[in-house]
mmCIF file of C-alpha atoms in Angstrom:
data_model
loop_
_atom_site.group_PDB
_atom_site.id
_atom_site.type_symbol
_atom_site.label_atom_id
_atom_site.label_comp_id
_atom_site.label_asym_id
_atom_site.label_seq_id
_atom_site.Cartn_x
_atom_site.Cartn_y
_atom_site.Cartn_z
ATOM 1 C CA MET A 256 -125.105 -25.077 -97.299
ATOM 2 C CA LYS A 257 -121.581 -26.031 -96.165
ATOM 3 C CA SER A 258 -118.622 -26.546 -98.453
ATOM 4 C CA CYS A 259 -117.319 -30.048 -99.062
ATOM 5 C CA ILE A 260 -114.349 -29.137 -101.282
ATOM 6 C CA GLU A 261 -112.491 -25.829 -101.144
ATOM 7 C CA VAL A 262 -109.575 -25.354 -103.531
ATOM 8 C CA ASP A 263 -107.829 -22.009 -103.052
ATOM 9 C CA ASN A 264 -105.183 -20.843 -105.529
ATOM 10 C CA VAL A 265 -103.730 -24.335 -105.924
ATOM 11 C CA SER A 266 -100.839 -25.051 -108.283
ATOM 12 C CA LYS A 267 -98.872 -28.220 -109.013
ATOM 13 C CA GLN A 268 -95.513 -27.829 -110.666
ATOM 14 C CA TYR A 269 -93.042 -30.377 -112.027
ATOM 15 C CA GLY A 270 -89.772 -28.569 -112.573
ATOM 16 C CA LYS A 271 -90.648 -25.542 -114.686
ATOM 17 C CA ALA A 272 -93.861 -27.102 -116.046
ATOM 18 C CA LYS A 273 -97.170 -26.324 -114.303
ATOM 19 C CA ALA A 274 -99.720 -29.138 -114.507
ATOM 20 C CA VAL A 275 -102.212 -27.076 -112.460
ATOM 21 C CA SER A 276 -102.026 -23.294 -112.240
ATOM 22 C CA GLU A 277 -103.609 -21.165 -109.505
ATOM 23 C CA MET A 278 -106.850 -23.149 -109.483
ATOM 24 C CA SER A 279 -109.718 -22.116 -107.186
ATOM 25 C CA PHE A 280 -113.209 -23.580 -106.842
ATOM 26 C CA THR A 281 -115.757 -24.694 -104.245
ATOM 27 C CA VAL A 282 -118.118 -27.680 -104.223
ATOM 28 C CA LEU A 283 -120.977 -27.696 -101.714
ATOM 29 C CA GLN A 284 -122.064 -30.704 -99.681
ATOM 30 C CA GLY A 285 -124.532 -32.876 -101.586
ATOM 31 C CA GLN A 286 -123.627 -31.578 -105.034
ATOM 32 C CA ILE A 287 -122.737 -33.676 -108.049
ATOM 33 C CA SER A 288 -119.870 -31.782 -109.641
ATOM 34 C CA ALA A 289 -118.364 -32.402 -113.082
ATOM 35 C CA PHE A 290 -114.700 -31.583 -113.663
ATOM 36 C CA LEU A 291 -114.679 -31.285 -117.453
ATOM 37 C CA GLY A 292 -111.585 -30.942 -119.595
ATOM 38 C CA PRO A 293 -109.658 -32.518 -122.488
ATOM 39 C CA ASN A 294 -106.879 -35.039 -122.001
ATOM 40 C CA GLY A 295 -103.832 -33.372 -120.479
ATOM 41 C CA ALA A 296 -105.831 -30.507 -118.941
ATOM 42 C CA GLY A 297 -104.814 -31.343 -115.357
ATOM 43 C CA LYS A 298 -107.845 -33.404 -114.307
ATOM 44 C CA SER A 299 -105.978 -36.419 -112.955
ATOM 45 C CA THR A 300 -103.368 -34.238 -111.235
ATOM 46 C CA THR A 301 -106.157 -32.370 -109.455
ATOM 47 C CA MET A 302 -107.937 -35.605 -108.533
ATOM 48 C CA ASN A 303 -104.700 -36.981 -107.083
ATOM 49 C CA MET A 304 -104.286 -33.852 -104.973
ATOM 50 C CA LEU A 305 -107.872 -34.038 -103.709
ATOM 51 C CA SER A 306 -107.423 -37.709 -102.813
ATOM 52 C CA THR A 307 -104.232 -36.957 -100.767
ATOM 53 C CA LEU A 308 -101.961 -38.866 -103.184
ATOM 54 C CA LEU A 309 -100.174 -35.772 -104.431
ATOM 55 C CA PRO A 310 -99.257 -32.642 -102.448
ATOM 56 C CA PRO A 311 -99.885 -29.270 -104.107
ATOM 57 C CA THR A 312 -96.874 -27.103 -104.832
ATOM 58 C CA SER A 313 -98.766 -24.090 -103.481
ATOM 59 C CA GLY A 314 -102.251 -23.104 -102.379
ATOM 60 C CA LYS A 315 -104.721 -24.632 -99.925
ATOM 61 C CA ILE A 316 -107.203 -27.525 -100.097
ATOM 62 C CA LEU A 317 -109.939 -28.159 -97.539
ATOM 63 C CA ILE A 318 -112.103 -31.306 -97.554
ATOM 64 C CA GLU A 319 -115.097 -31.236 -95.198
ATOM 65 C CA GLY A 320 -113.305 -28.429 -93.357
ATOM 66 C CA TYR A 321 -110.067 -30.384 -92.874
ATOM 67 C CA SER A 322 -106.766 -29.010 -94.148
ATOM 68 C CA MET A 323 -104.914 -31.071 -96.732
ATOM 69 C CA GLU A 324 -101.651 -29.725 -95.363
ATOM 70 C CA LYS A 325 -102.199 -30.626 -91.704
ATOM 71 C CA GLN A 326 -105.101 -33.118 -91.463
ATOM 72 C CA GLN A 327 -104.637 -35.728 -94.171
ATOM 73 C CA GLU A 328 -105.661 -38.653 -91.955
ATOM 74 C CA GLN A 329 -108.993 -36.975 -91.169
ATOM 75 C CA ILE A 330 -109.499 -36.285 -94.884
ATOM 76 C CA LYS A 331 -108.841 -39.914 -95.781
ATOM 77 C CA ARG A 332 -111.749 -40.896 -93.544
ATOM 78 C CA GLN A 333 -114.058 -38.482 -95.395
ATOM 79 C CA ILE A 334 -113.355 -39.630 -98.960
ATOM 80 C CA GLY A 335 -113.853 -42.642 -101.190
ATOM 81 C CA VAL A 336 -111.858 -42.778 -104.413
ATOM 82 C CA VAL A 337 -112.564 -44.581 -107.686
ATOM 83 C CA PHE A 338 -109.417 -44.523 -109.792
ATOM 84 C CA GLN A 339 -109.083 -44.924 -113.553
ATOM 85 C CA GLU A 340 -106.877 -47.940 -112.898
ATOM 86 C CA ASP A 341 -108.542 -51.097 -111.628
ATOM 87 C CA VAL A 342 -107.307 -51.803 -108.093
ATOM 88 C CA LEU A 343 -109.400 -54.911 -107.322
ATOM 89 C CA ASP A 344 -108.033 -58.460 -107.539
ATOM 90 C CA ASN A 345 -109.329 -60.507 -110.485
ATOM 91 C CA ALA A 346 -108.657 -63.789 -108.675
ATOM 92 C CA PHE A 347 -110.877 -62.900 -105.698
ATOM 93 C CA SER A 348 -114.649 -62.808 -105.540
ATOM 94 C CA VAL A 349 -116.386 -59.448 -105.260
ATOM 95 C CA TYR A 350 -117.132 -60.299 -101.632
ATOM 96 C CA GLU A 351 -113.479 -61.072 -100.888
ATOM 97 C CA ASN A 352 -112.369 -57.809 -102.480
ATOM 98 C CA LEU A 353 -114.854 -55.819 -100.383
ATOM 99 C CA TYR A 354 -113.957 -57.757 -97.245
ATOM 100 C CA TYR A 355 -110.273 -56.997 -97.666
ATOM 101 C CA ARG A 356 -111.033 -53.295 -98.090
ATOM 102 C CA GLY A 357 -113.406 -53.253 -95.142
ATOM 103 C CA SER A 358 -110.866 -54.922 -92.854
ATOM 104 C CA LEU A 359 -108.750 -51.764 -93.158
ATOM 105 C CA TYR A 360 -111.507 -49.745 -91.470
ATOM 106 C CA TYR A 361 -113.260 -52.111 -89.045
ATOM 107 C CA GLU A 362 -111.699 -54.236 -86.319
ATOM 108 C CA ARG A 363 -114.393 -56.892 -85.972
ATOM 109 C CA LYS A 364 -115.530 -59.326 -88.680
ATOM 110 C CA GLN A 365 -119.171 -58.578 -87.955
ATOM 111 C CA GLN A 366 -118.609 -54.893 -88.619
ATOM 112 C CA VAL A 367 -117.022 -55.675 -91.981
ATOM 113 C CA LYS A 368 -119.827 -58.045 -92.939
ATOM 114 C CA LYS A 369 -122.458 -55.517 -91.911
ATOM 115 C CA ARG A 370 -120.864 -52.831 -94.080
ATOM 116 C CA ILE A 371 -120.628 -55.220 -97.027
ATOM 117 C CA ASP A 372 -124.355 -55.955 -96.651
ATOM 118 C CA GLU A 373 -125.077 -52.214 -96.675
ATOM 119 C CA VAL A 374 -122.963 -51.649 -99.798
ATOM 120 C CA VAL A 375 -124.541 -54.634 -101.551
ATOM 121 C CA SER A 376 -127.988 -53.198 -100.853
ATOM 122 C CA LEU A 377 -127.027 -49.684 -101.959
ATOM 123 C CA LEU A 378 -125.554 -50.842 -105.276
ATOM 124 C CA SER A 379 -127.789 -53.897 -105.890
ATOM 125 C CA LEU A 380 -124.792 -56.223 -105.970
ATOM 126 C CA GLU A 381 -126.691 -59.316 -104.837
ATOM 127 C CA LYS A 382 -126.099 -61.204 -108.109
ATOM 128 C CA LEU A 383 -122.407 -60.274 -108.253
ATOM 129 C CA ILE A 384 -121.257 -60.530 -104.677
ATOM 130 C CA HIS A 385 -119.974 -64.133 -104.883
ATOM 131 C CA LYS A 386 -118.836 -63.909 -108.502
ATOM 132 C CA ARG A 387 -115.116 -63.945 -109.273
ATOM 133 C CA TYR A 388 -114.229 -60.340 -109.983
ATOM 134 C CA GLY A 389 -112.174 -61.167 -113.080
ATOM 135 C CA THR A 390 -115.258 -62.613 -114.813
ATOM 136 C CA CYS A 391 -117.357 -59.448 -114.347
ATOM 137 C CA SER A 392 -118.163 -57.167 -117.281
ATOM 138 C CA GLY A 393 -116.659 -53.685 -117.549
ATOM 139 C CA GLY A 394 -119.763 -52.027 -116.140
ATOM 140 C CA GLN A 395 -120.050 -54.565 -113.311
ATOM 141 C CA LYS A 396 -116.404 -53.978 -112.405
ATOM 142 C CA ARG A 397 -116.914 -50.231 -112.207
ATOM 143 C CA ILE A 398 -119.891 -50.687 -109.868
ATOM 144 C CA CYS A 399 -117.761 -52.986 -107.695
ATOM 145 C CA GLN A 400 -114.995 -50.362 -107.659
ATOM 146 C CA ILE A 401 -117.563 -47.857 -106.391
ATOM 147 C CA GLY A 402 -118.521 -50.435 -103.758
ATOM 148 C CA ARG A 403 -114.907 -50.654 -102.646
ATOM 149 C CA ALA A 404 -114.792 -46.857 -102.288
ATOM 150 C CA LEU A 405 -117.942 -46.927 -100.141
ATOM 151 C CA MET A 406 -116.598 -49.348 -97.540
ATOM 152 C CA SER A 407 -115.294 -46.496 -95.366
ATOM 153 C CA LYS A 408 -118.674 -44.672 -95.349
ATOM 154 C CA PRO A 409 -117.274 -41.593 -97.109
ATOM 155 C CA LYS A 410 -119.009 -38.232 -97.310
ATOM 156 C CA LEU A 411 -117.262 -37.410 -100.593
ATOM 157 C CA LEU A 412 -116.867 -39.747 -103.561
ATOM 158 C CA LEU A 413 -114.075 -38.834 -106.002
ATOM 159 C CA LEU A 414 -114.168 -40.517 -109.415
ATOM 160 C CA ASP A 415 -111.496 -40.086 -112.087
ATOM 161 C CA GLU A 416 -113.125 -40.661 -115.521
ATOM 162 C CA PRO A 417 -115.680 -43.131 -114.051
ATOM 163 C CA THR A 418 -117.216 -44.267 -117.356
ATOM 164 C CA ILE A 419 -114.193 -44.231 -119.633
ATOM 165 C CA GLY A 420 -114.134 -47.266 -121.902
ATOM 166 C CA LEU A 421 -117.675 -48.348 -121.017
ATOM 167 C CA ASP A 422 -120.504 -48.948 -123.478
ATOM 168 C CA PRO A 423 -123.710 -46.849 -123.210
ATOM 169 C CA ILE A 424 -125.600 -49.452 -121.160
ATOM 170 C CA ALA A 425 -122.739 -49.812 -118.666
ATOM 171 C CA ARG A 426 -122.407 -46.029 -118.424
ATOM 172 C CA LYS A 427 -126.106 -45.780 -117.578
ATOM 173 C CA GLN A 428 -125.700 -48.422 -114.870
ATOM 174 C CA VAL A 429 -122.843 -46.496 -113.305
ATOM 175 C CA TRP A 430 -124.792 -43.245 -113.322
ATOM 176 C CA ASP A 431 -127.925 -44.883 -111.944
ATOM 177 C CA ALA A 432 -125.787 -46.052 -109.010
ATOM 178 C CA LEU A 433 -124.164 -42.655 -108.461
ATOM 179 C CA ARG A 434 -127.451 -40.755 -108.579
ATOM 180 C CA LYS A 435 -128.896 -43.212 -106.062
ATOM 181 C CA LEU A 436 -126.009 -42.572 -103.662
ATOM 182 C CA ASN A 437 -126.450 -38.828 -104.038
ATOM 183 C CA SER A 438 -130.209 -39.004 -103.534
ATOM 184 C CA LEU A 439 -130.309 -41.462 -100.620
ATOM 185 C CA LEU A 440 -127.213 -40.370 -98.712
ATOM 186 C CA ASN A 441 -126.773 -36.760 -99.866
ATOM 187 C CA MET A 442 -123.287 -37.870 -100.842
ATOM 188 C CA THR A 443 -121.113 -35.284 -102.565
ATOM 189 C CA ILE A 444 -119.841 -36.641 -105.887
ATOM 190 C CA PHE A 445 -116.939 -35.059 -107.753
ATOM 191 C CA PHE A 446 -115.995 -36.664 -111.048
ATOM 192 C CA SER A 447 -113.566 -35.833 -113.820
ATOM 193 C CA THR A 448 -114.502 -36.436 -117.443
ATOM 194 C CA HIS A 449 -113.788 -35.431 -121.010
ATOM 195 C CA TYR A 450 -117.273 -36.522 -122.131
ATOM 196 C CA ILE A 451 -119.440 -33.411 -122.494
ATOM 197 C CA GLU A 452 -122.648 -35.462 -122.179
ATOM 198 C CA GLU A 453 -121.579 -36.605 -118.692
ATOM 199 C CA THR A 454 -122.280 -33.098 -117.394
ATOM 200 C CA MET A 455 -126.003 -33.814 -117.781
ATOM 201 C CA ASN A 456 -125.659 -35.806 -114.550
ATOM 202 C CA ALA A 457 -124.174 -32.856 -112.646
ATOM 203 C CA ASP A 458 -125.674 -29.802 -110.956
ATOM 204 C CA HIS A 459 -122.271 -28.105 -110.667
ATOM 205 C CA ILE A 460 -119.571 -27.871 -113.318
ATOM 206 C CA CYS A 461 -115.946 -26.789 -113.598
ATOM 207 C CA MET A 462 -114.472 -26.515 -117.091
ATOM 208 C CA ILE A 463 -110.678 -26.574 -117.255
ATOM 209 C CA SER A 464 -107.982 -26.257 -119.887
ATOM 210 C CA GLN A 465 -104.200 -26.311 -119.680
ATOM 211 C CA GLY A 466 -104.295 -26.586 -115.898
ATOM 212 C CA HIS A 467 -106.571 -23.625 -115.127
ATOM 213 C CA ILE A 468 -110.286 -22.956 -114.666
ATOM 214 C CA LEU A 469 -112.268 -21.647 -117.634
ATOM 215 C CA VAL A 470 -115.570 -21.352 -115.772
ATOM 216 C CA CYS A 471 -116.968 -22.890 -112.597
ATOM 217 C CA GLY A 472 -120.351 -22.751 -110.879
ATOM 218 C CA LYS A 473 -123.811 -24.239 -110.713
ATOM 219 C CA LYS A 474 -124.729 -25.630 -114.107
ATOM 220 C CA ASP A 475 -127.883 -23.515 -114.333
ATOM 221 C CA TRP A 476 -125.833 -20.381 -113.641
ATOM 222 C CA VAL A 477 -123.243 -21.310 -116.283
ATOM 223 C CA LEU A 478 -125.992 -21.827 -118.876
ATOM 224 C CA LYS A 479 -127.697 -18.541 -117.986
ATOM 225 C CA GLU A 480 -124.421 -16.596 -117.941
ATOM 226 C CA TYR A 481 -123.360 -17.699 -121.403
ATOM 227 C CA ARG A 482 -126.768 -17.837 -123.093
ATOM 228 C CA SER A 483 -126.678 -14.062 -123.449
ATOM 229 C CA ARG A 484 -123.401 -14.481 -125.336
ATOM 230 C CA GLY A 485 -124.948 -16.838 -127.867
ATOM 231 C CA SER A 486 -123.828 -20.154 -126.355
ATOM 232 C CA LEU A 487 -127.010 -22.165 -125.778
ATOM 233 C CA THR A 488 -125.724 -25.503 -124.469
ATOM 234 C CA ILE A 489 -122.940 -26.794 -122.246
ATOM 235 C CA GLN A 490 -121.311 -28.157 -125.392
ATOM 236 C CA ASP A 491 -121.421 -24.715 -127.048
ATOM 237 C CA ILE A 492 -119.932 -23.068 -123.971
ATOM 238 C CA TYR A 493 -117.226 -25.693 -123.556
ATOM 239 C CA ILE A 494 -116.123 -25.657 -127.188
ATOM 240 C CA ASP A 495 -116.138 -21.845 -127.367
ATOM 241 C CA LEU A 496 -114.119 -21.421 -124.156
ATOM 242 C CA LEU A 497 -111.730 -24.238 -125.017
ATOM 243 C CA SER A 498 -111.121 -22.955 -128.531
ATOM 244 C CA GLU A 499 -110.449 -19.449 -127.237
ATOM 245 C CA ASP A 500 -108.093 -20.728 -124.528
ATOM 246 C CA LEU A 501 -106.101 -22.908 -126.907
ATOM 247 C CA ARG A 502 -105.605 -19.964 -129.304
ATOM 248 C CA LEU A 503 -103.986 -17.861 -126.576
#
């Protein structure tokens, strides 16, 4: 299986402070990967580097085989990004928001409309598509934000804390949509989170603290590796590794 994300010895430094320190990991095509860490661990900094918004201070990043240093435009065509901040316009309908986004990628109106129809079908947005975005619930807005990210037909979906602030029902709706995208399209999904329970949706996991990797690999491997050490669950492993790292 080919790699979708390759991060090789990447650091991001602001003055003398390192937000990310010599980080390396690989995510394969078609995987759902959880990037788990507490607030301030470097999750958003890493997400911004992966989404081309922030250049690394050192190290190399490849997305779908393209170099972050030399081929950013090609990378932008491979990725869809769902930010923590809401970037859709409350005054516009869901359709208008998607149309505006689609017009950045397609020259003809019919192409934009066709892609909107595909996104509506994928995410079951039929009841929301003509609703004013500002009147949507939190969960509905997050699904629409995913829809916006899908307009470019990305191979990789990057989500920064995708369910933060949502109630349990809305969180389930978001994850139902993401699992559907992964299953139907073999879309690679990489999401940051500080919710341990979110890792249940992933088959690959990277745990980070203070800007560096604690452990990274297939979730089944992580569980097997640490079970012999007395840590039986992802929560046990995460808390043990985090506590040890913070004591150093």
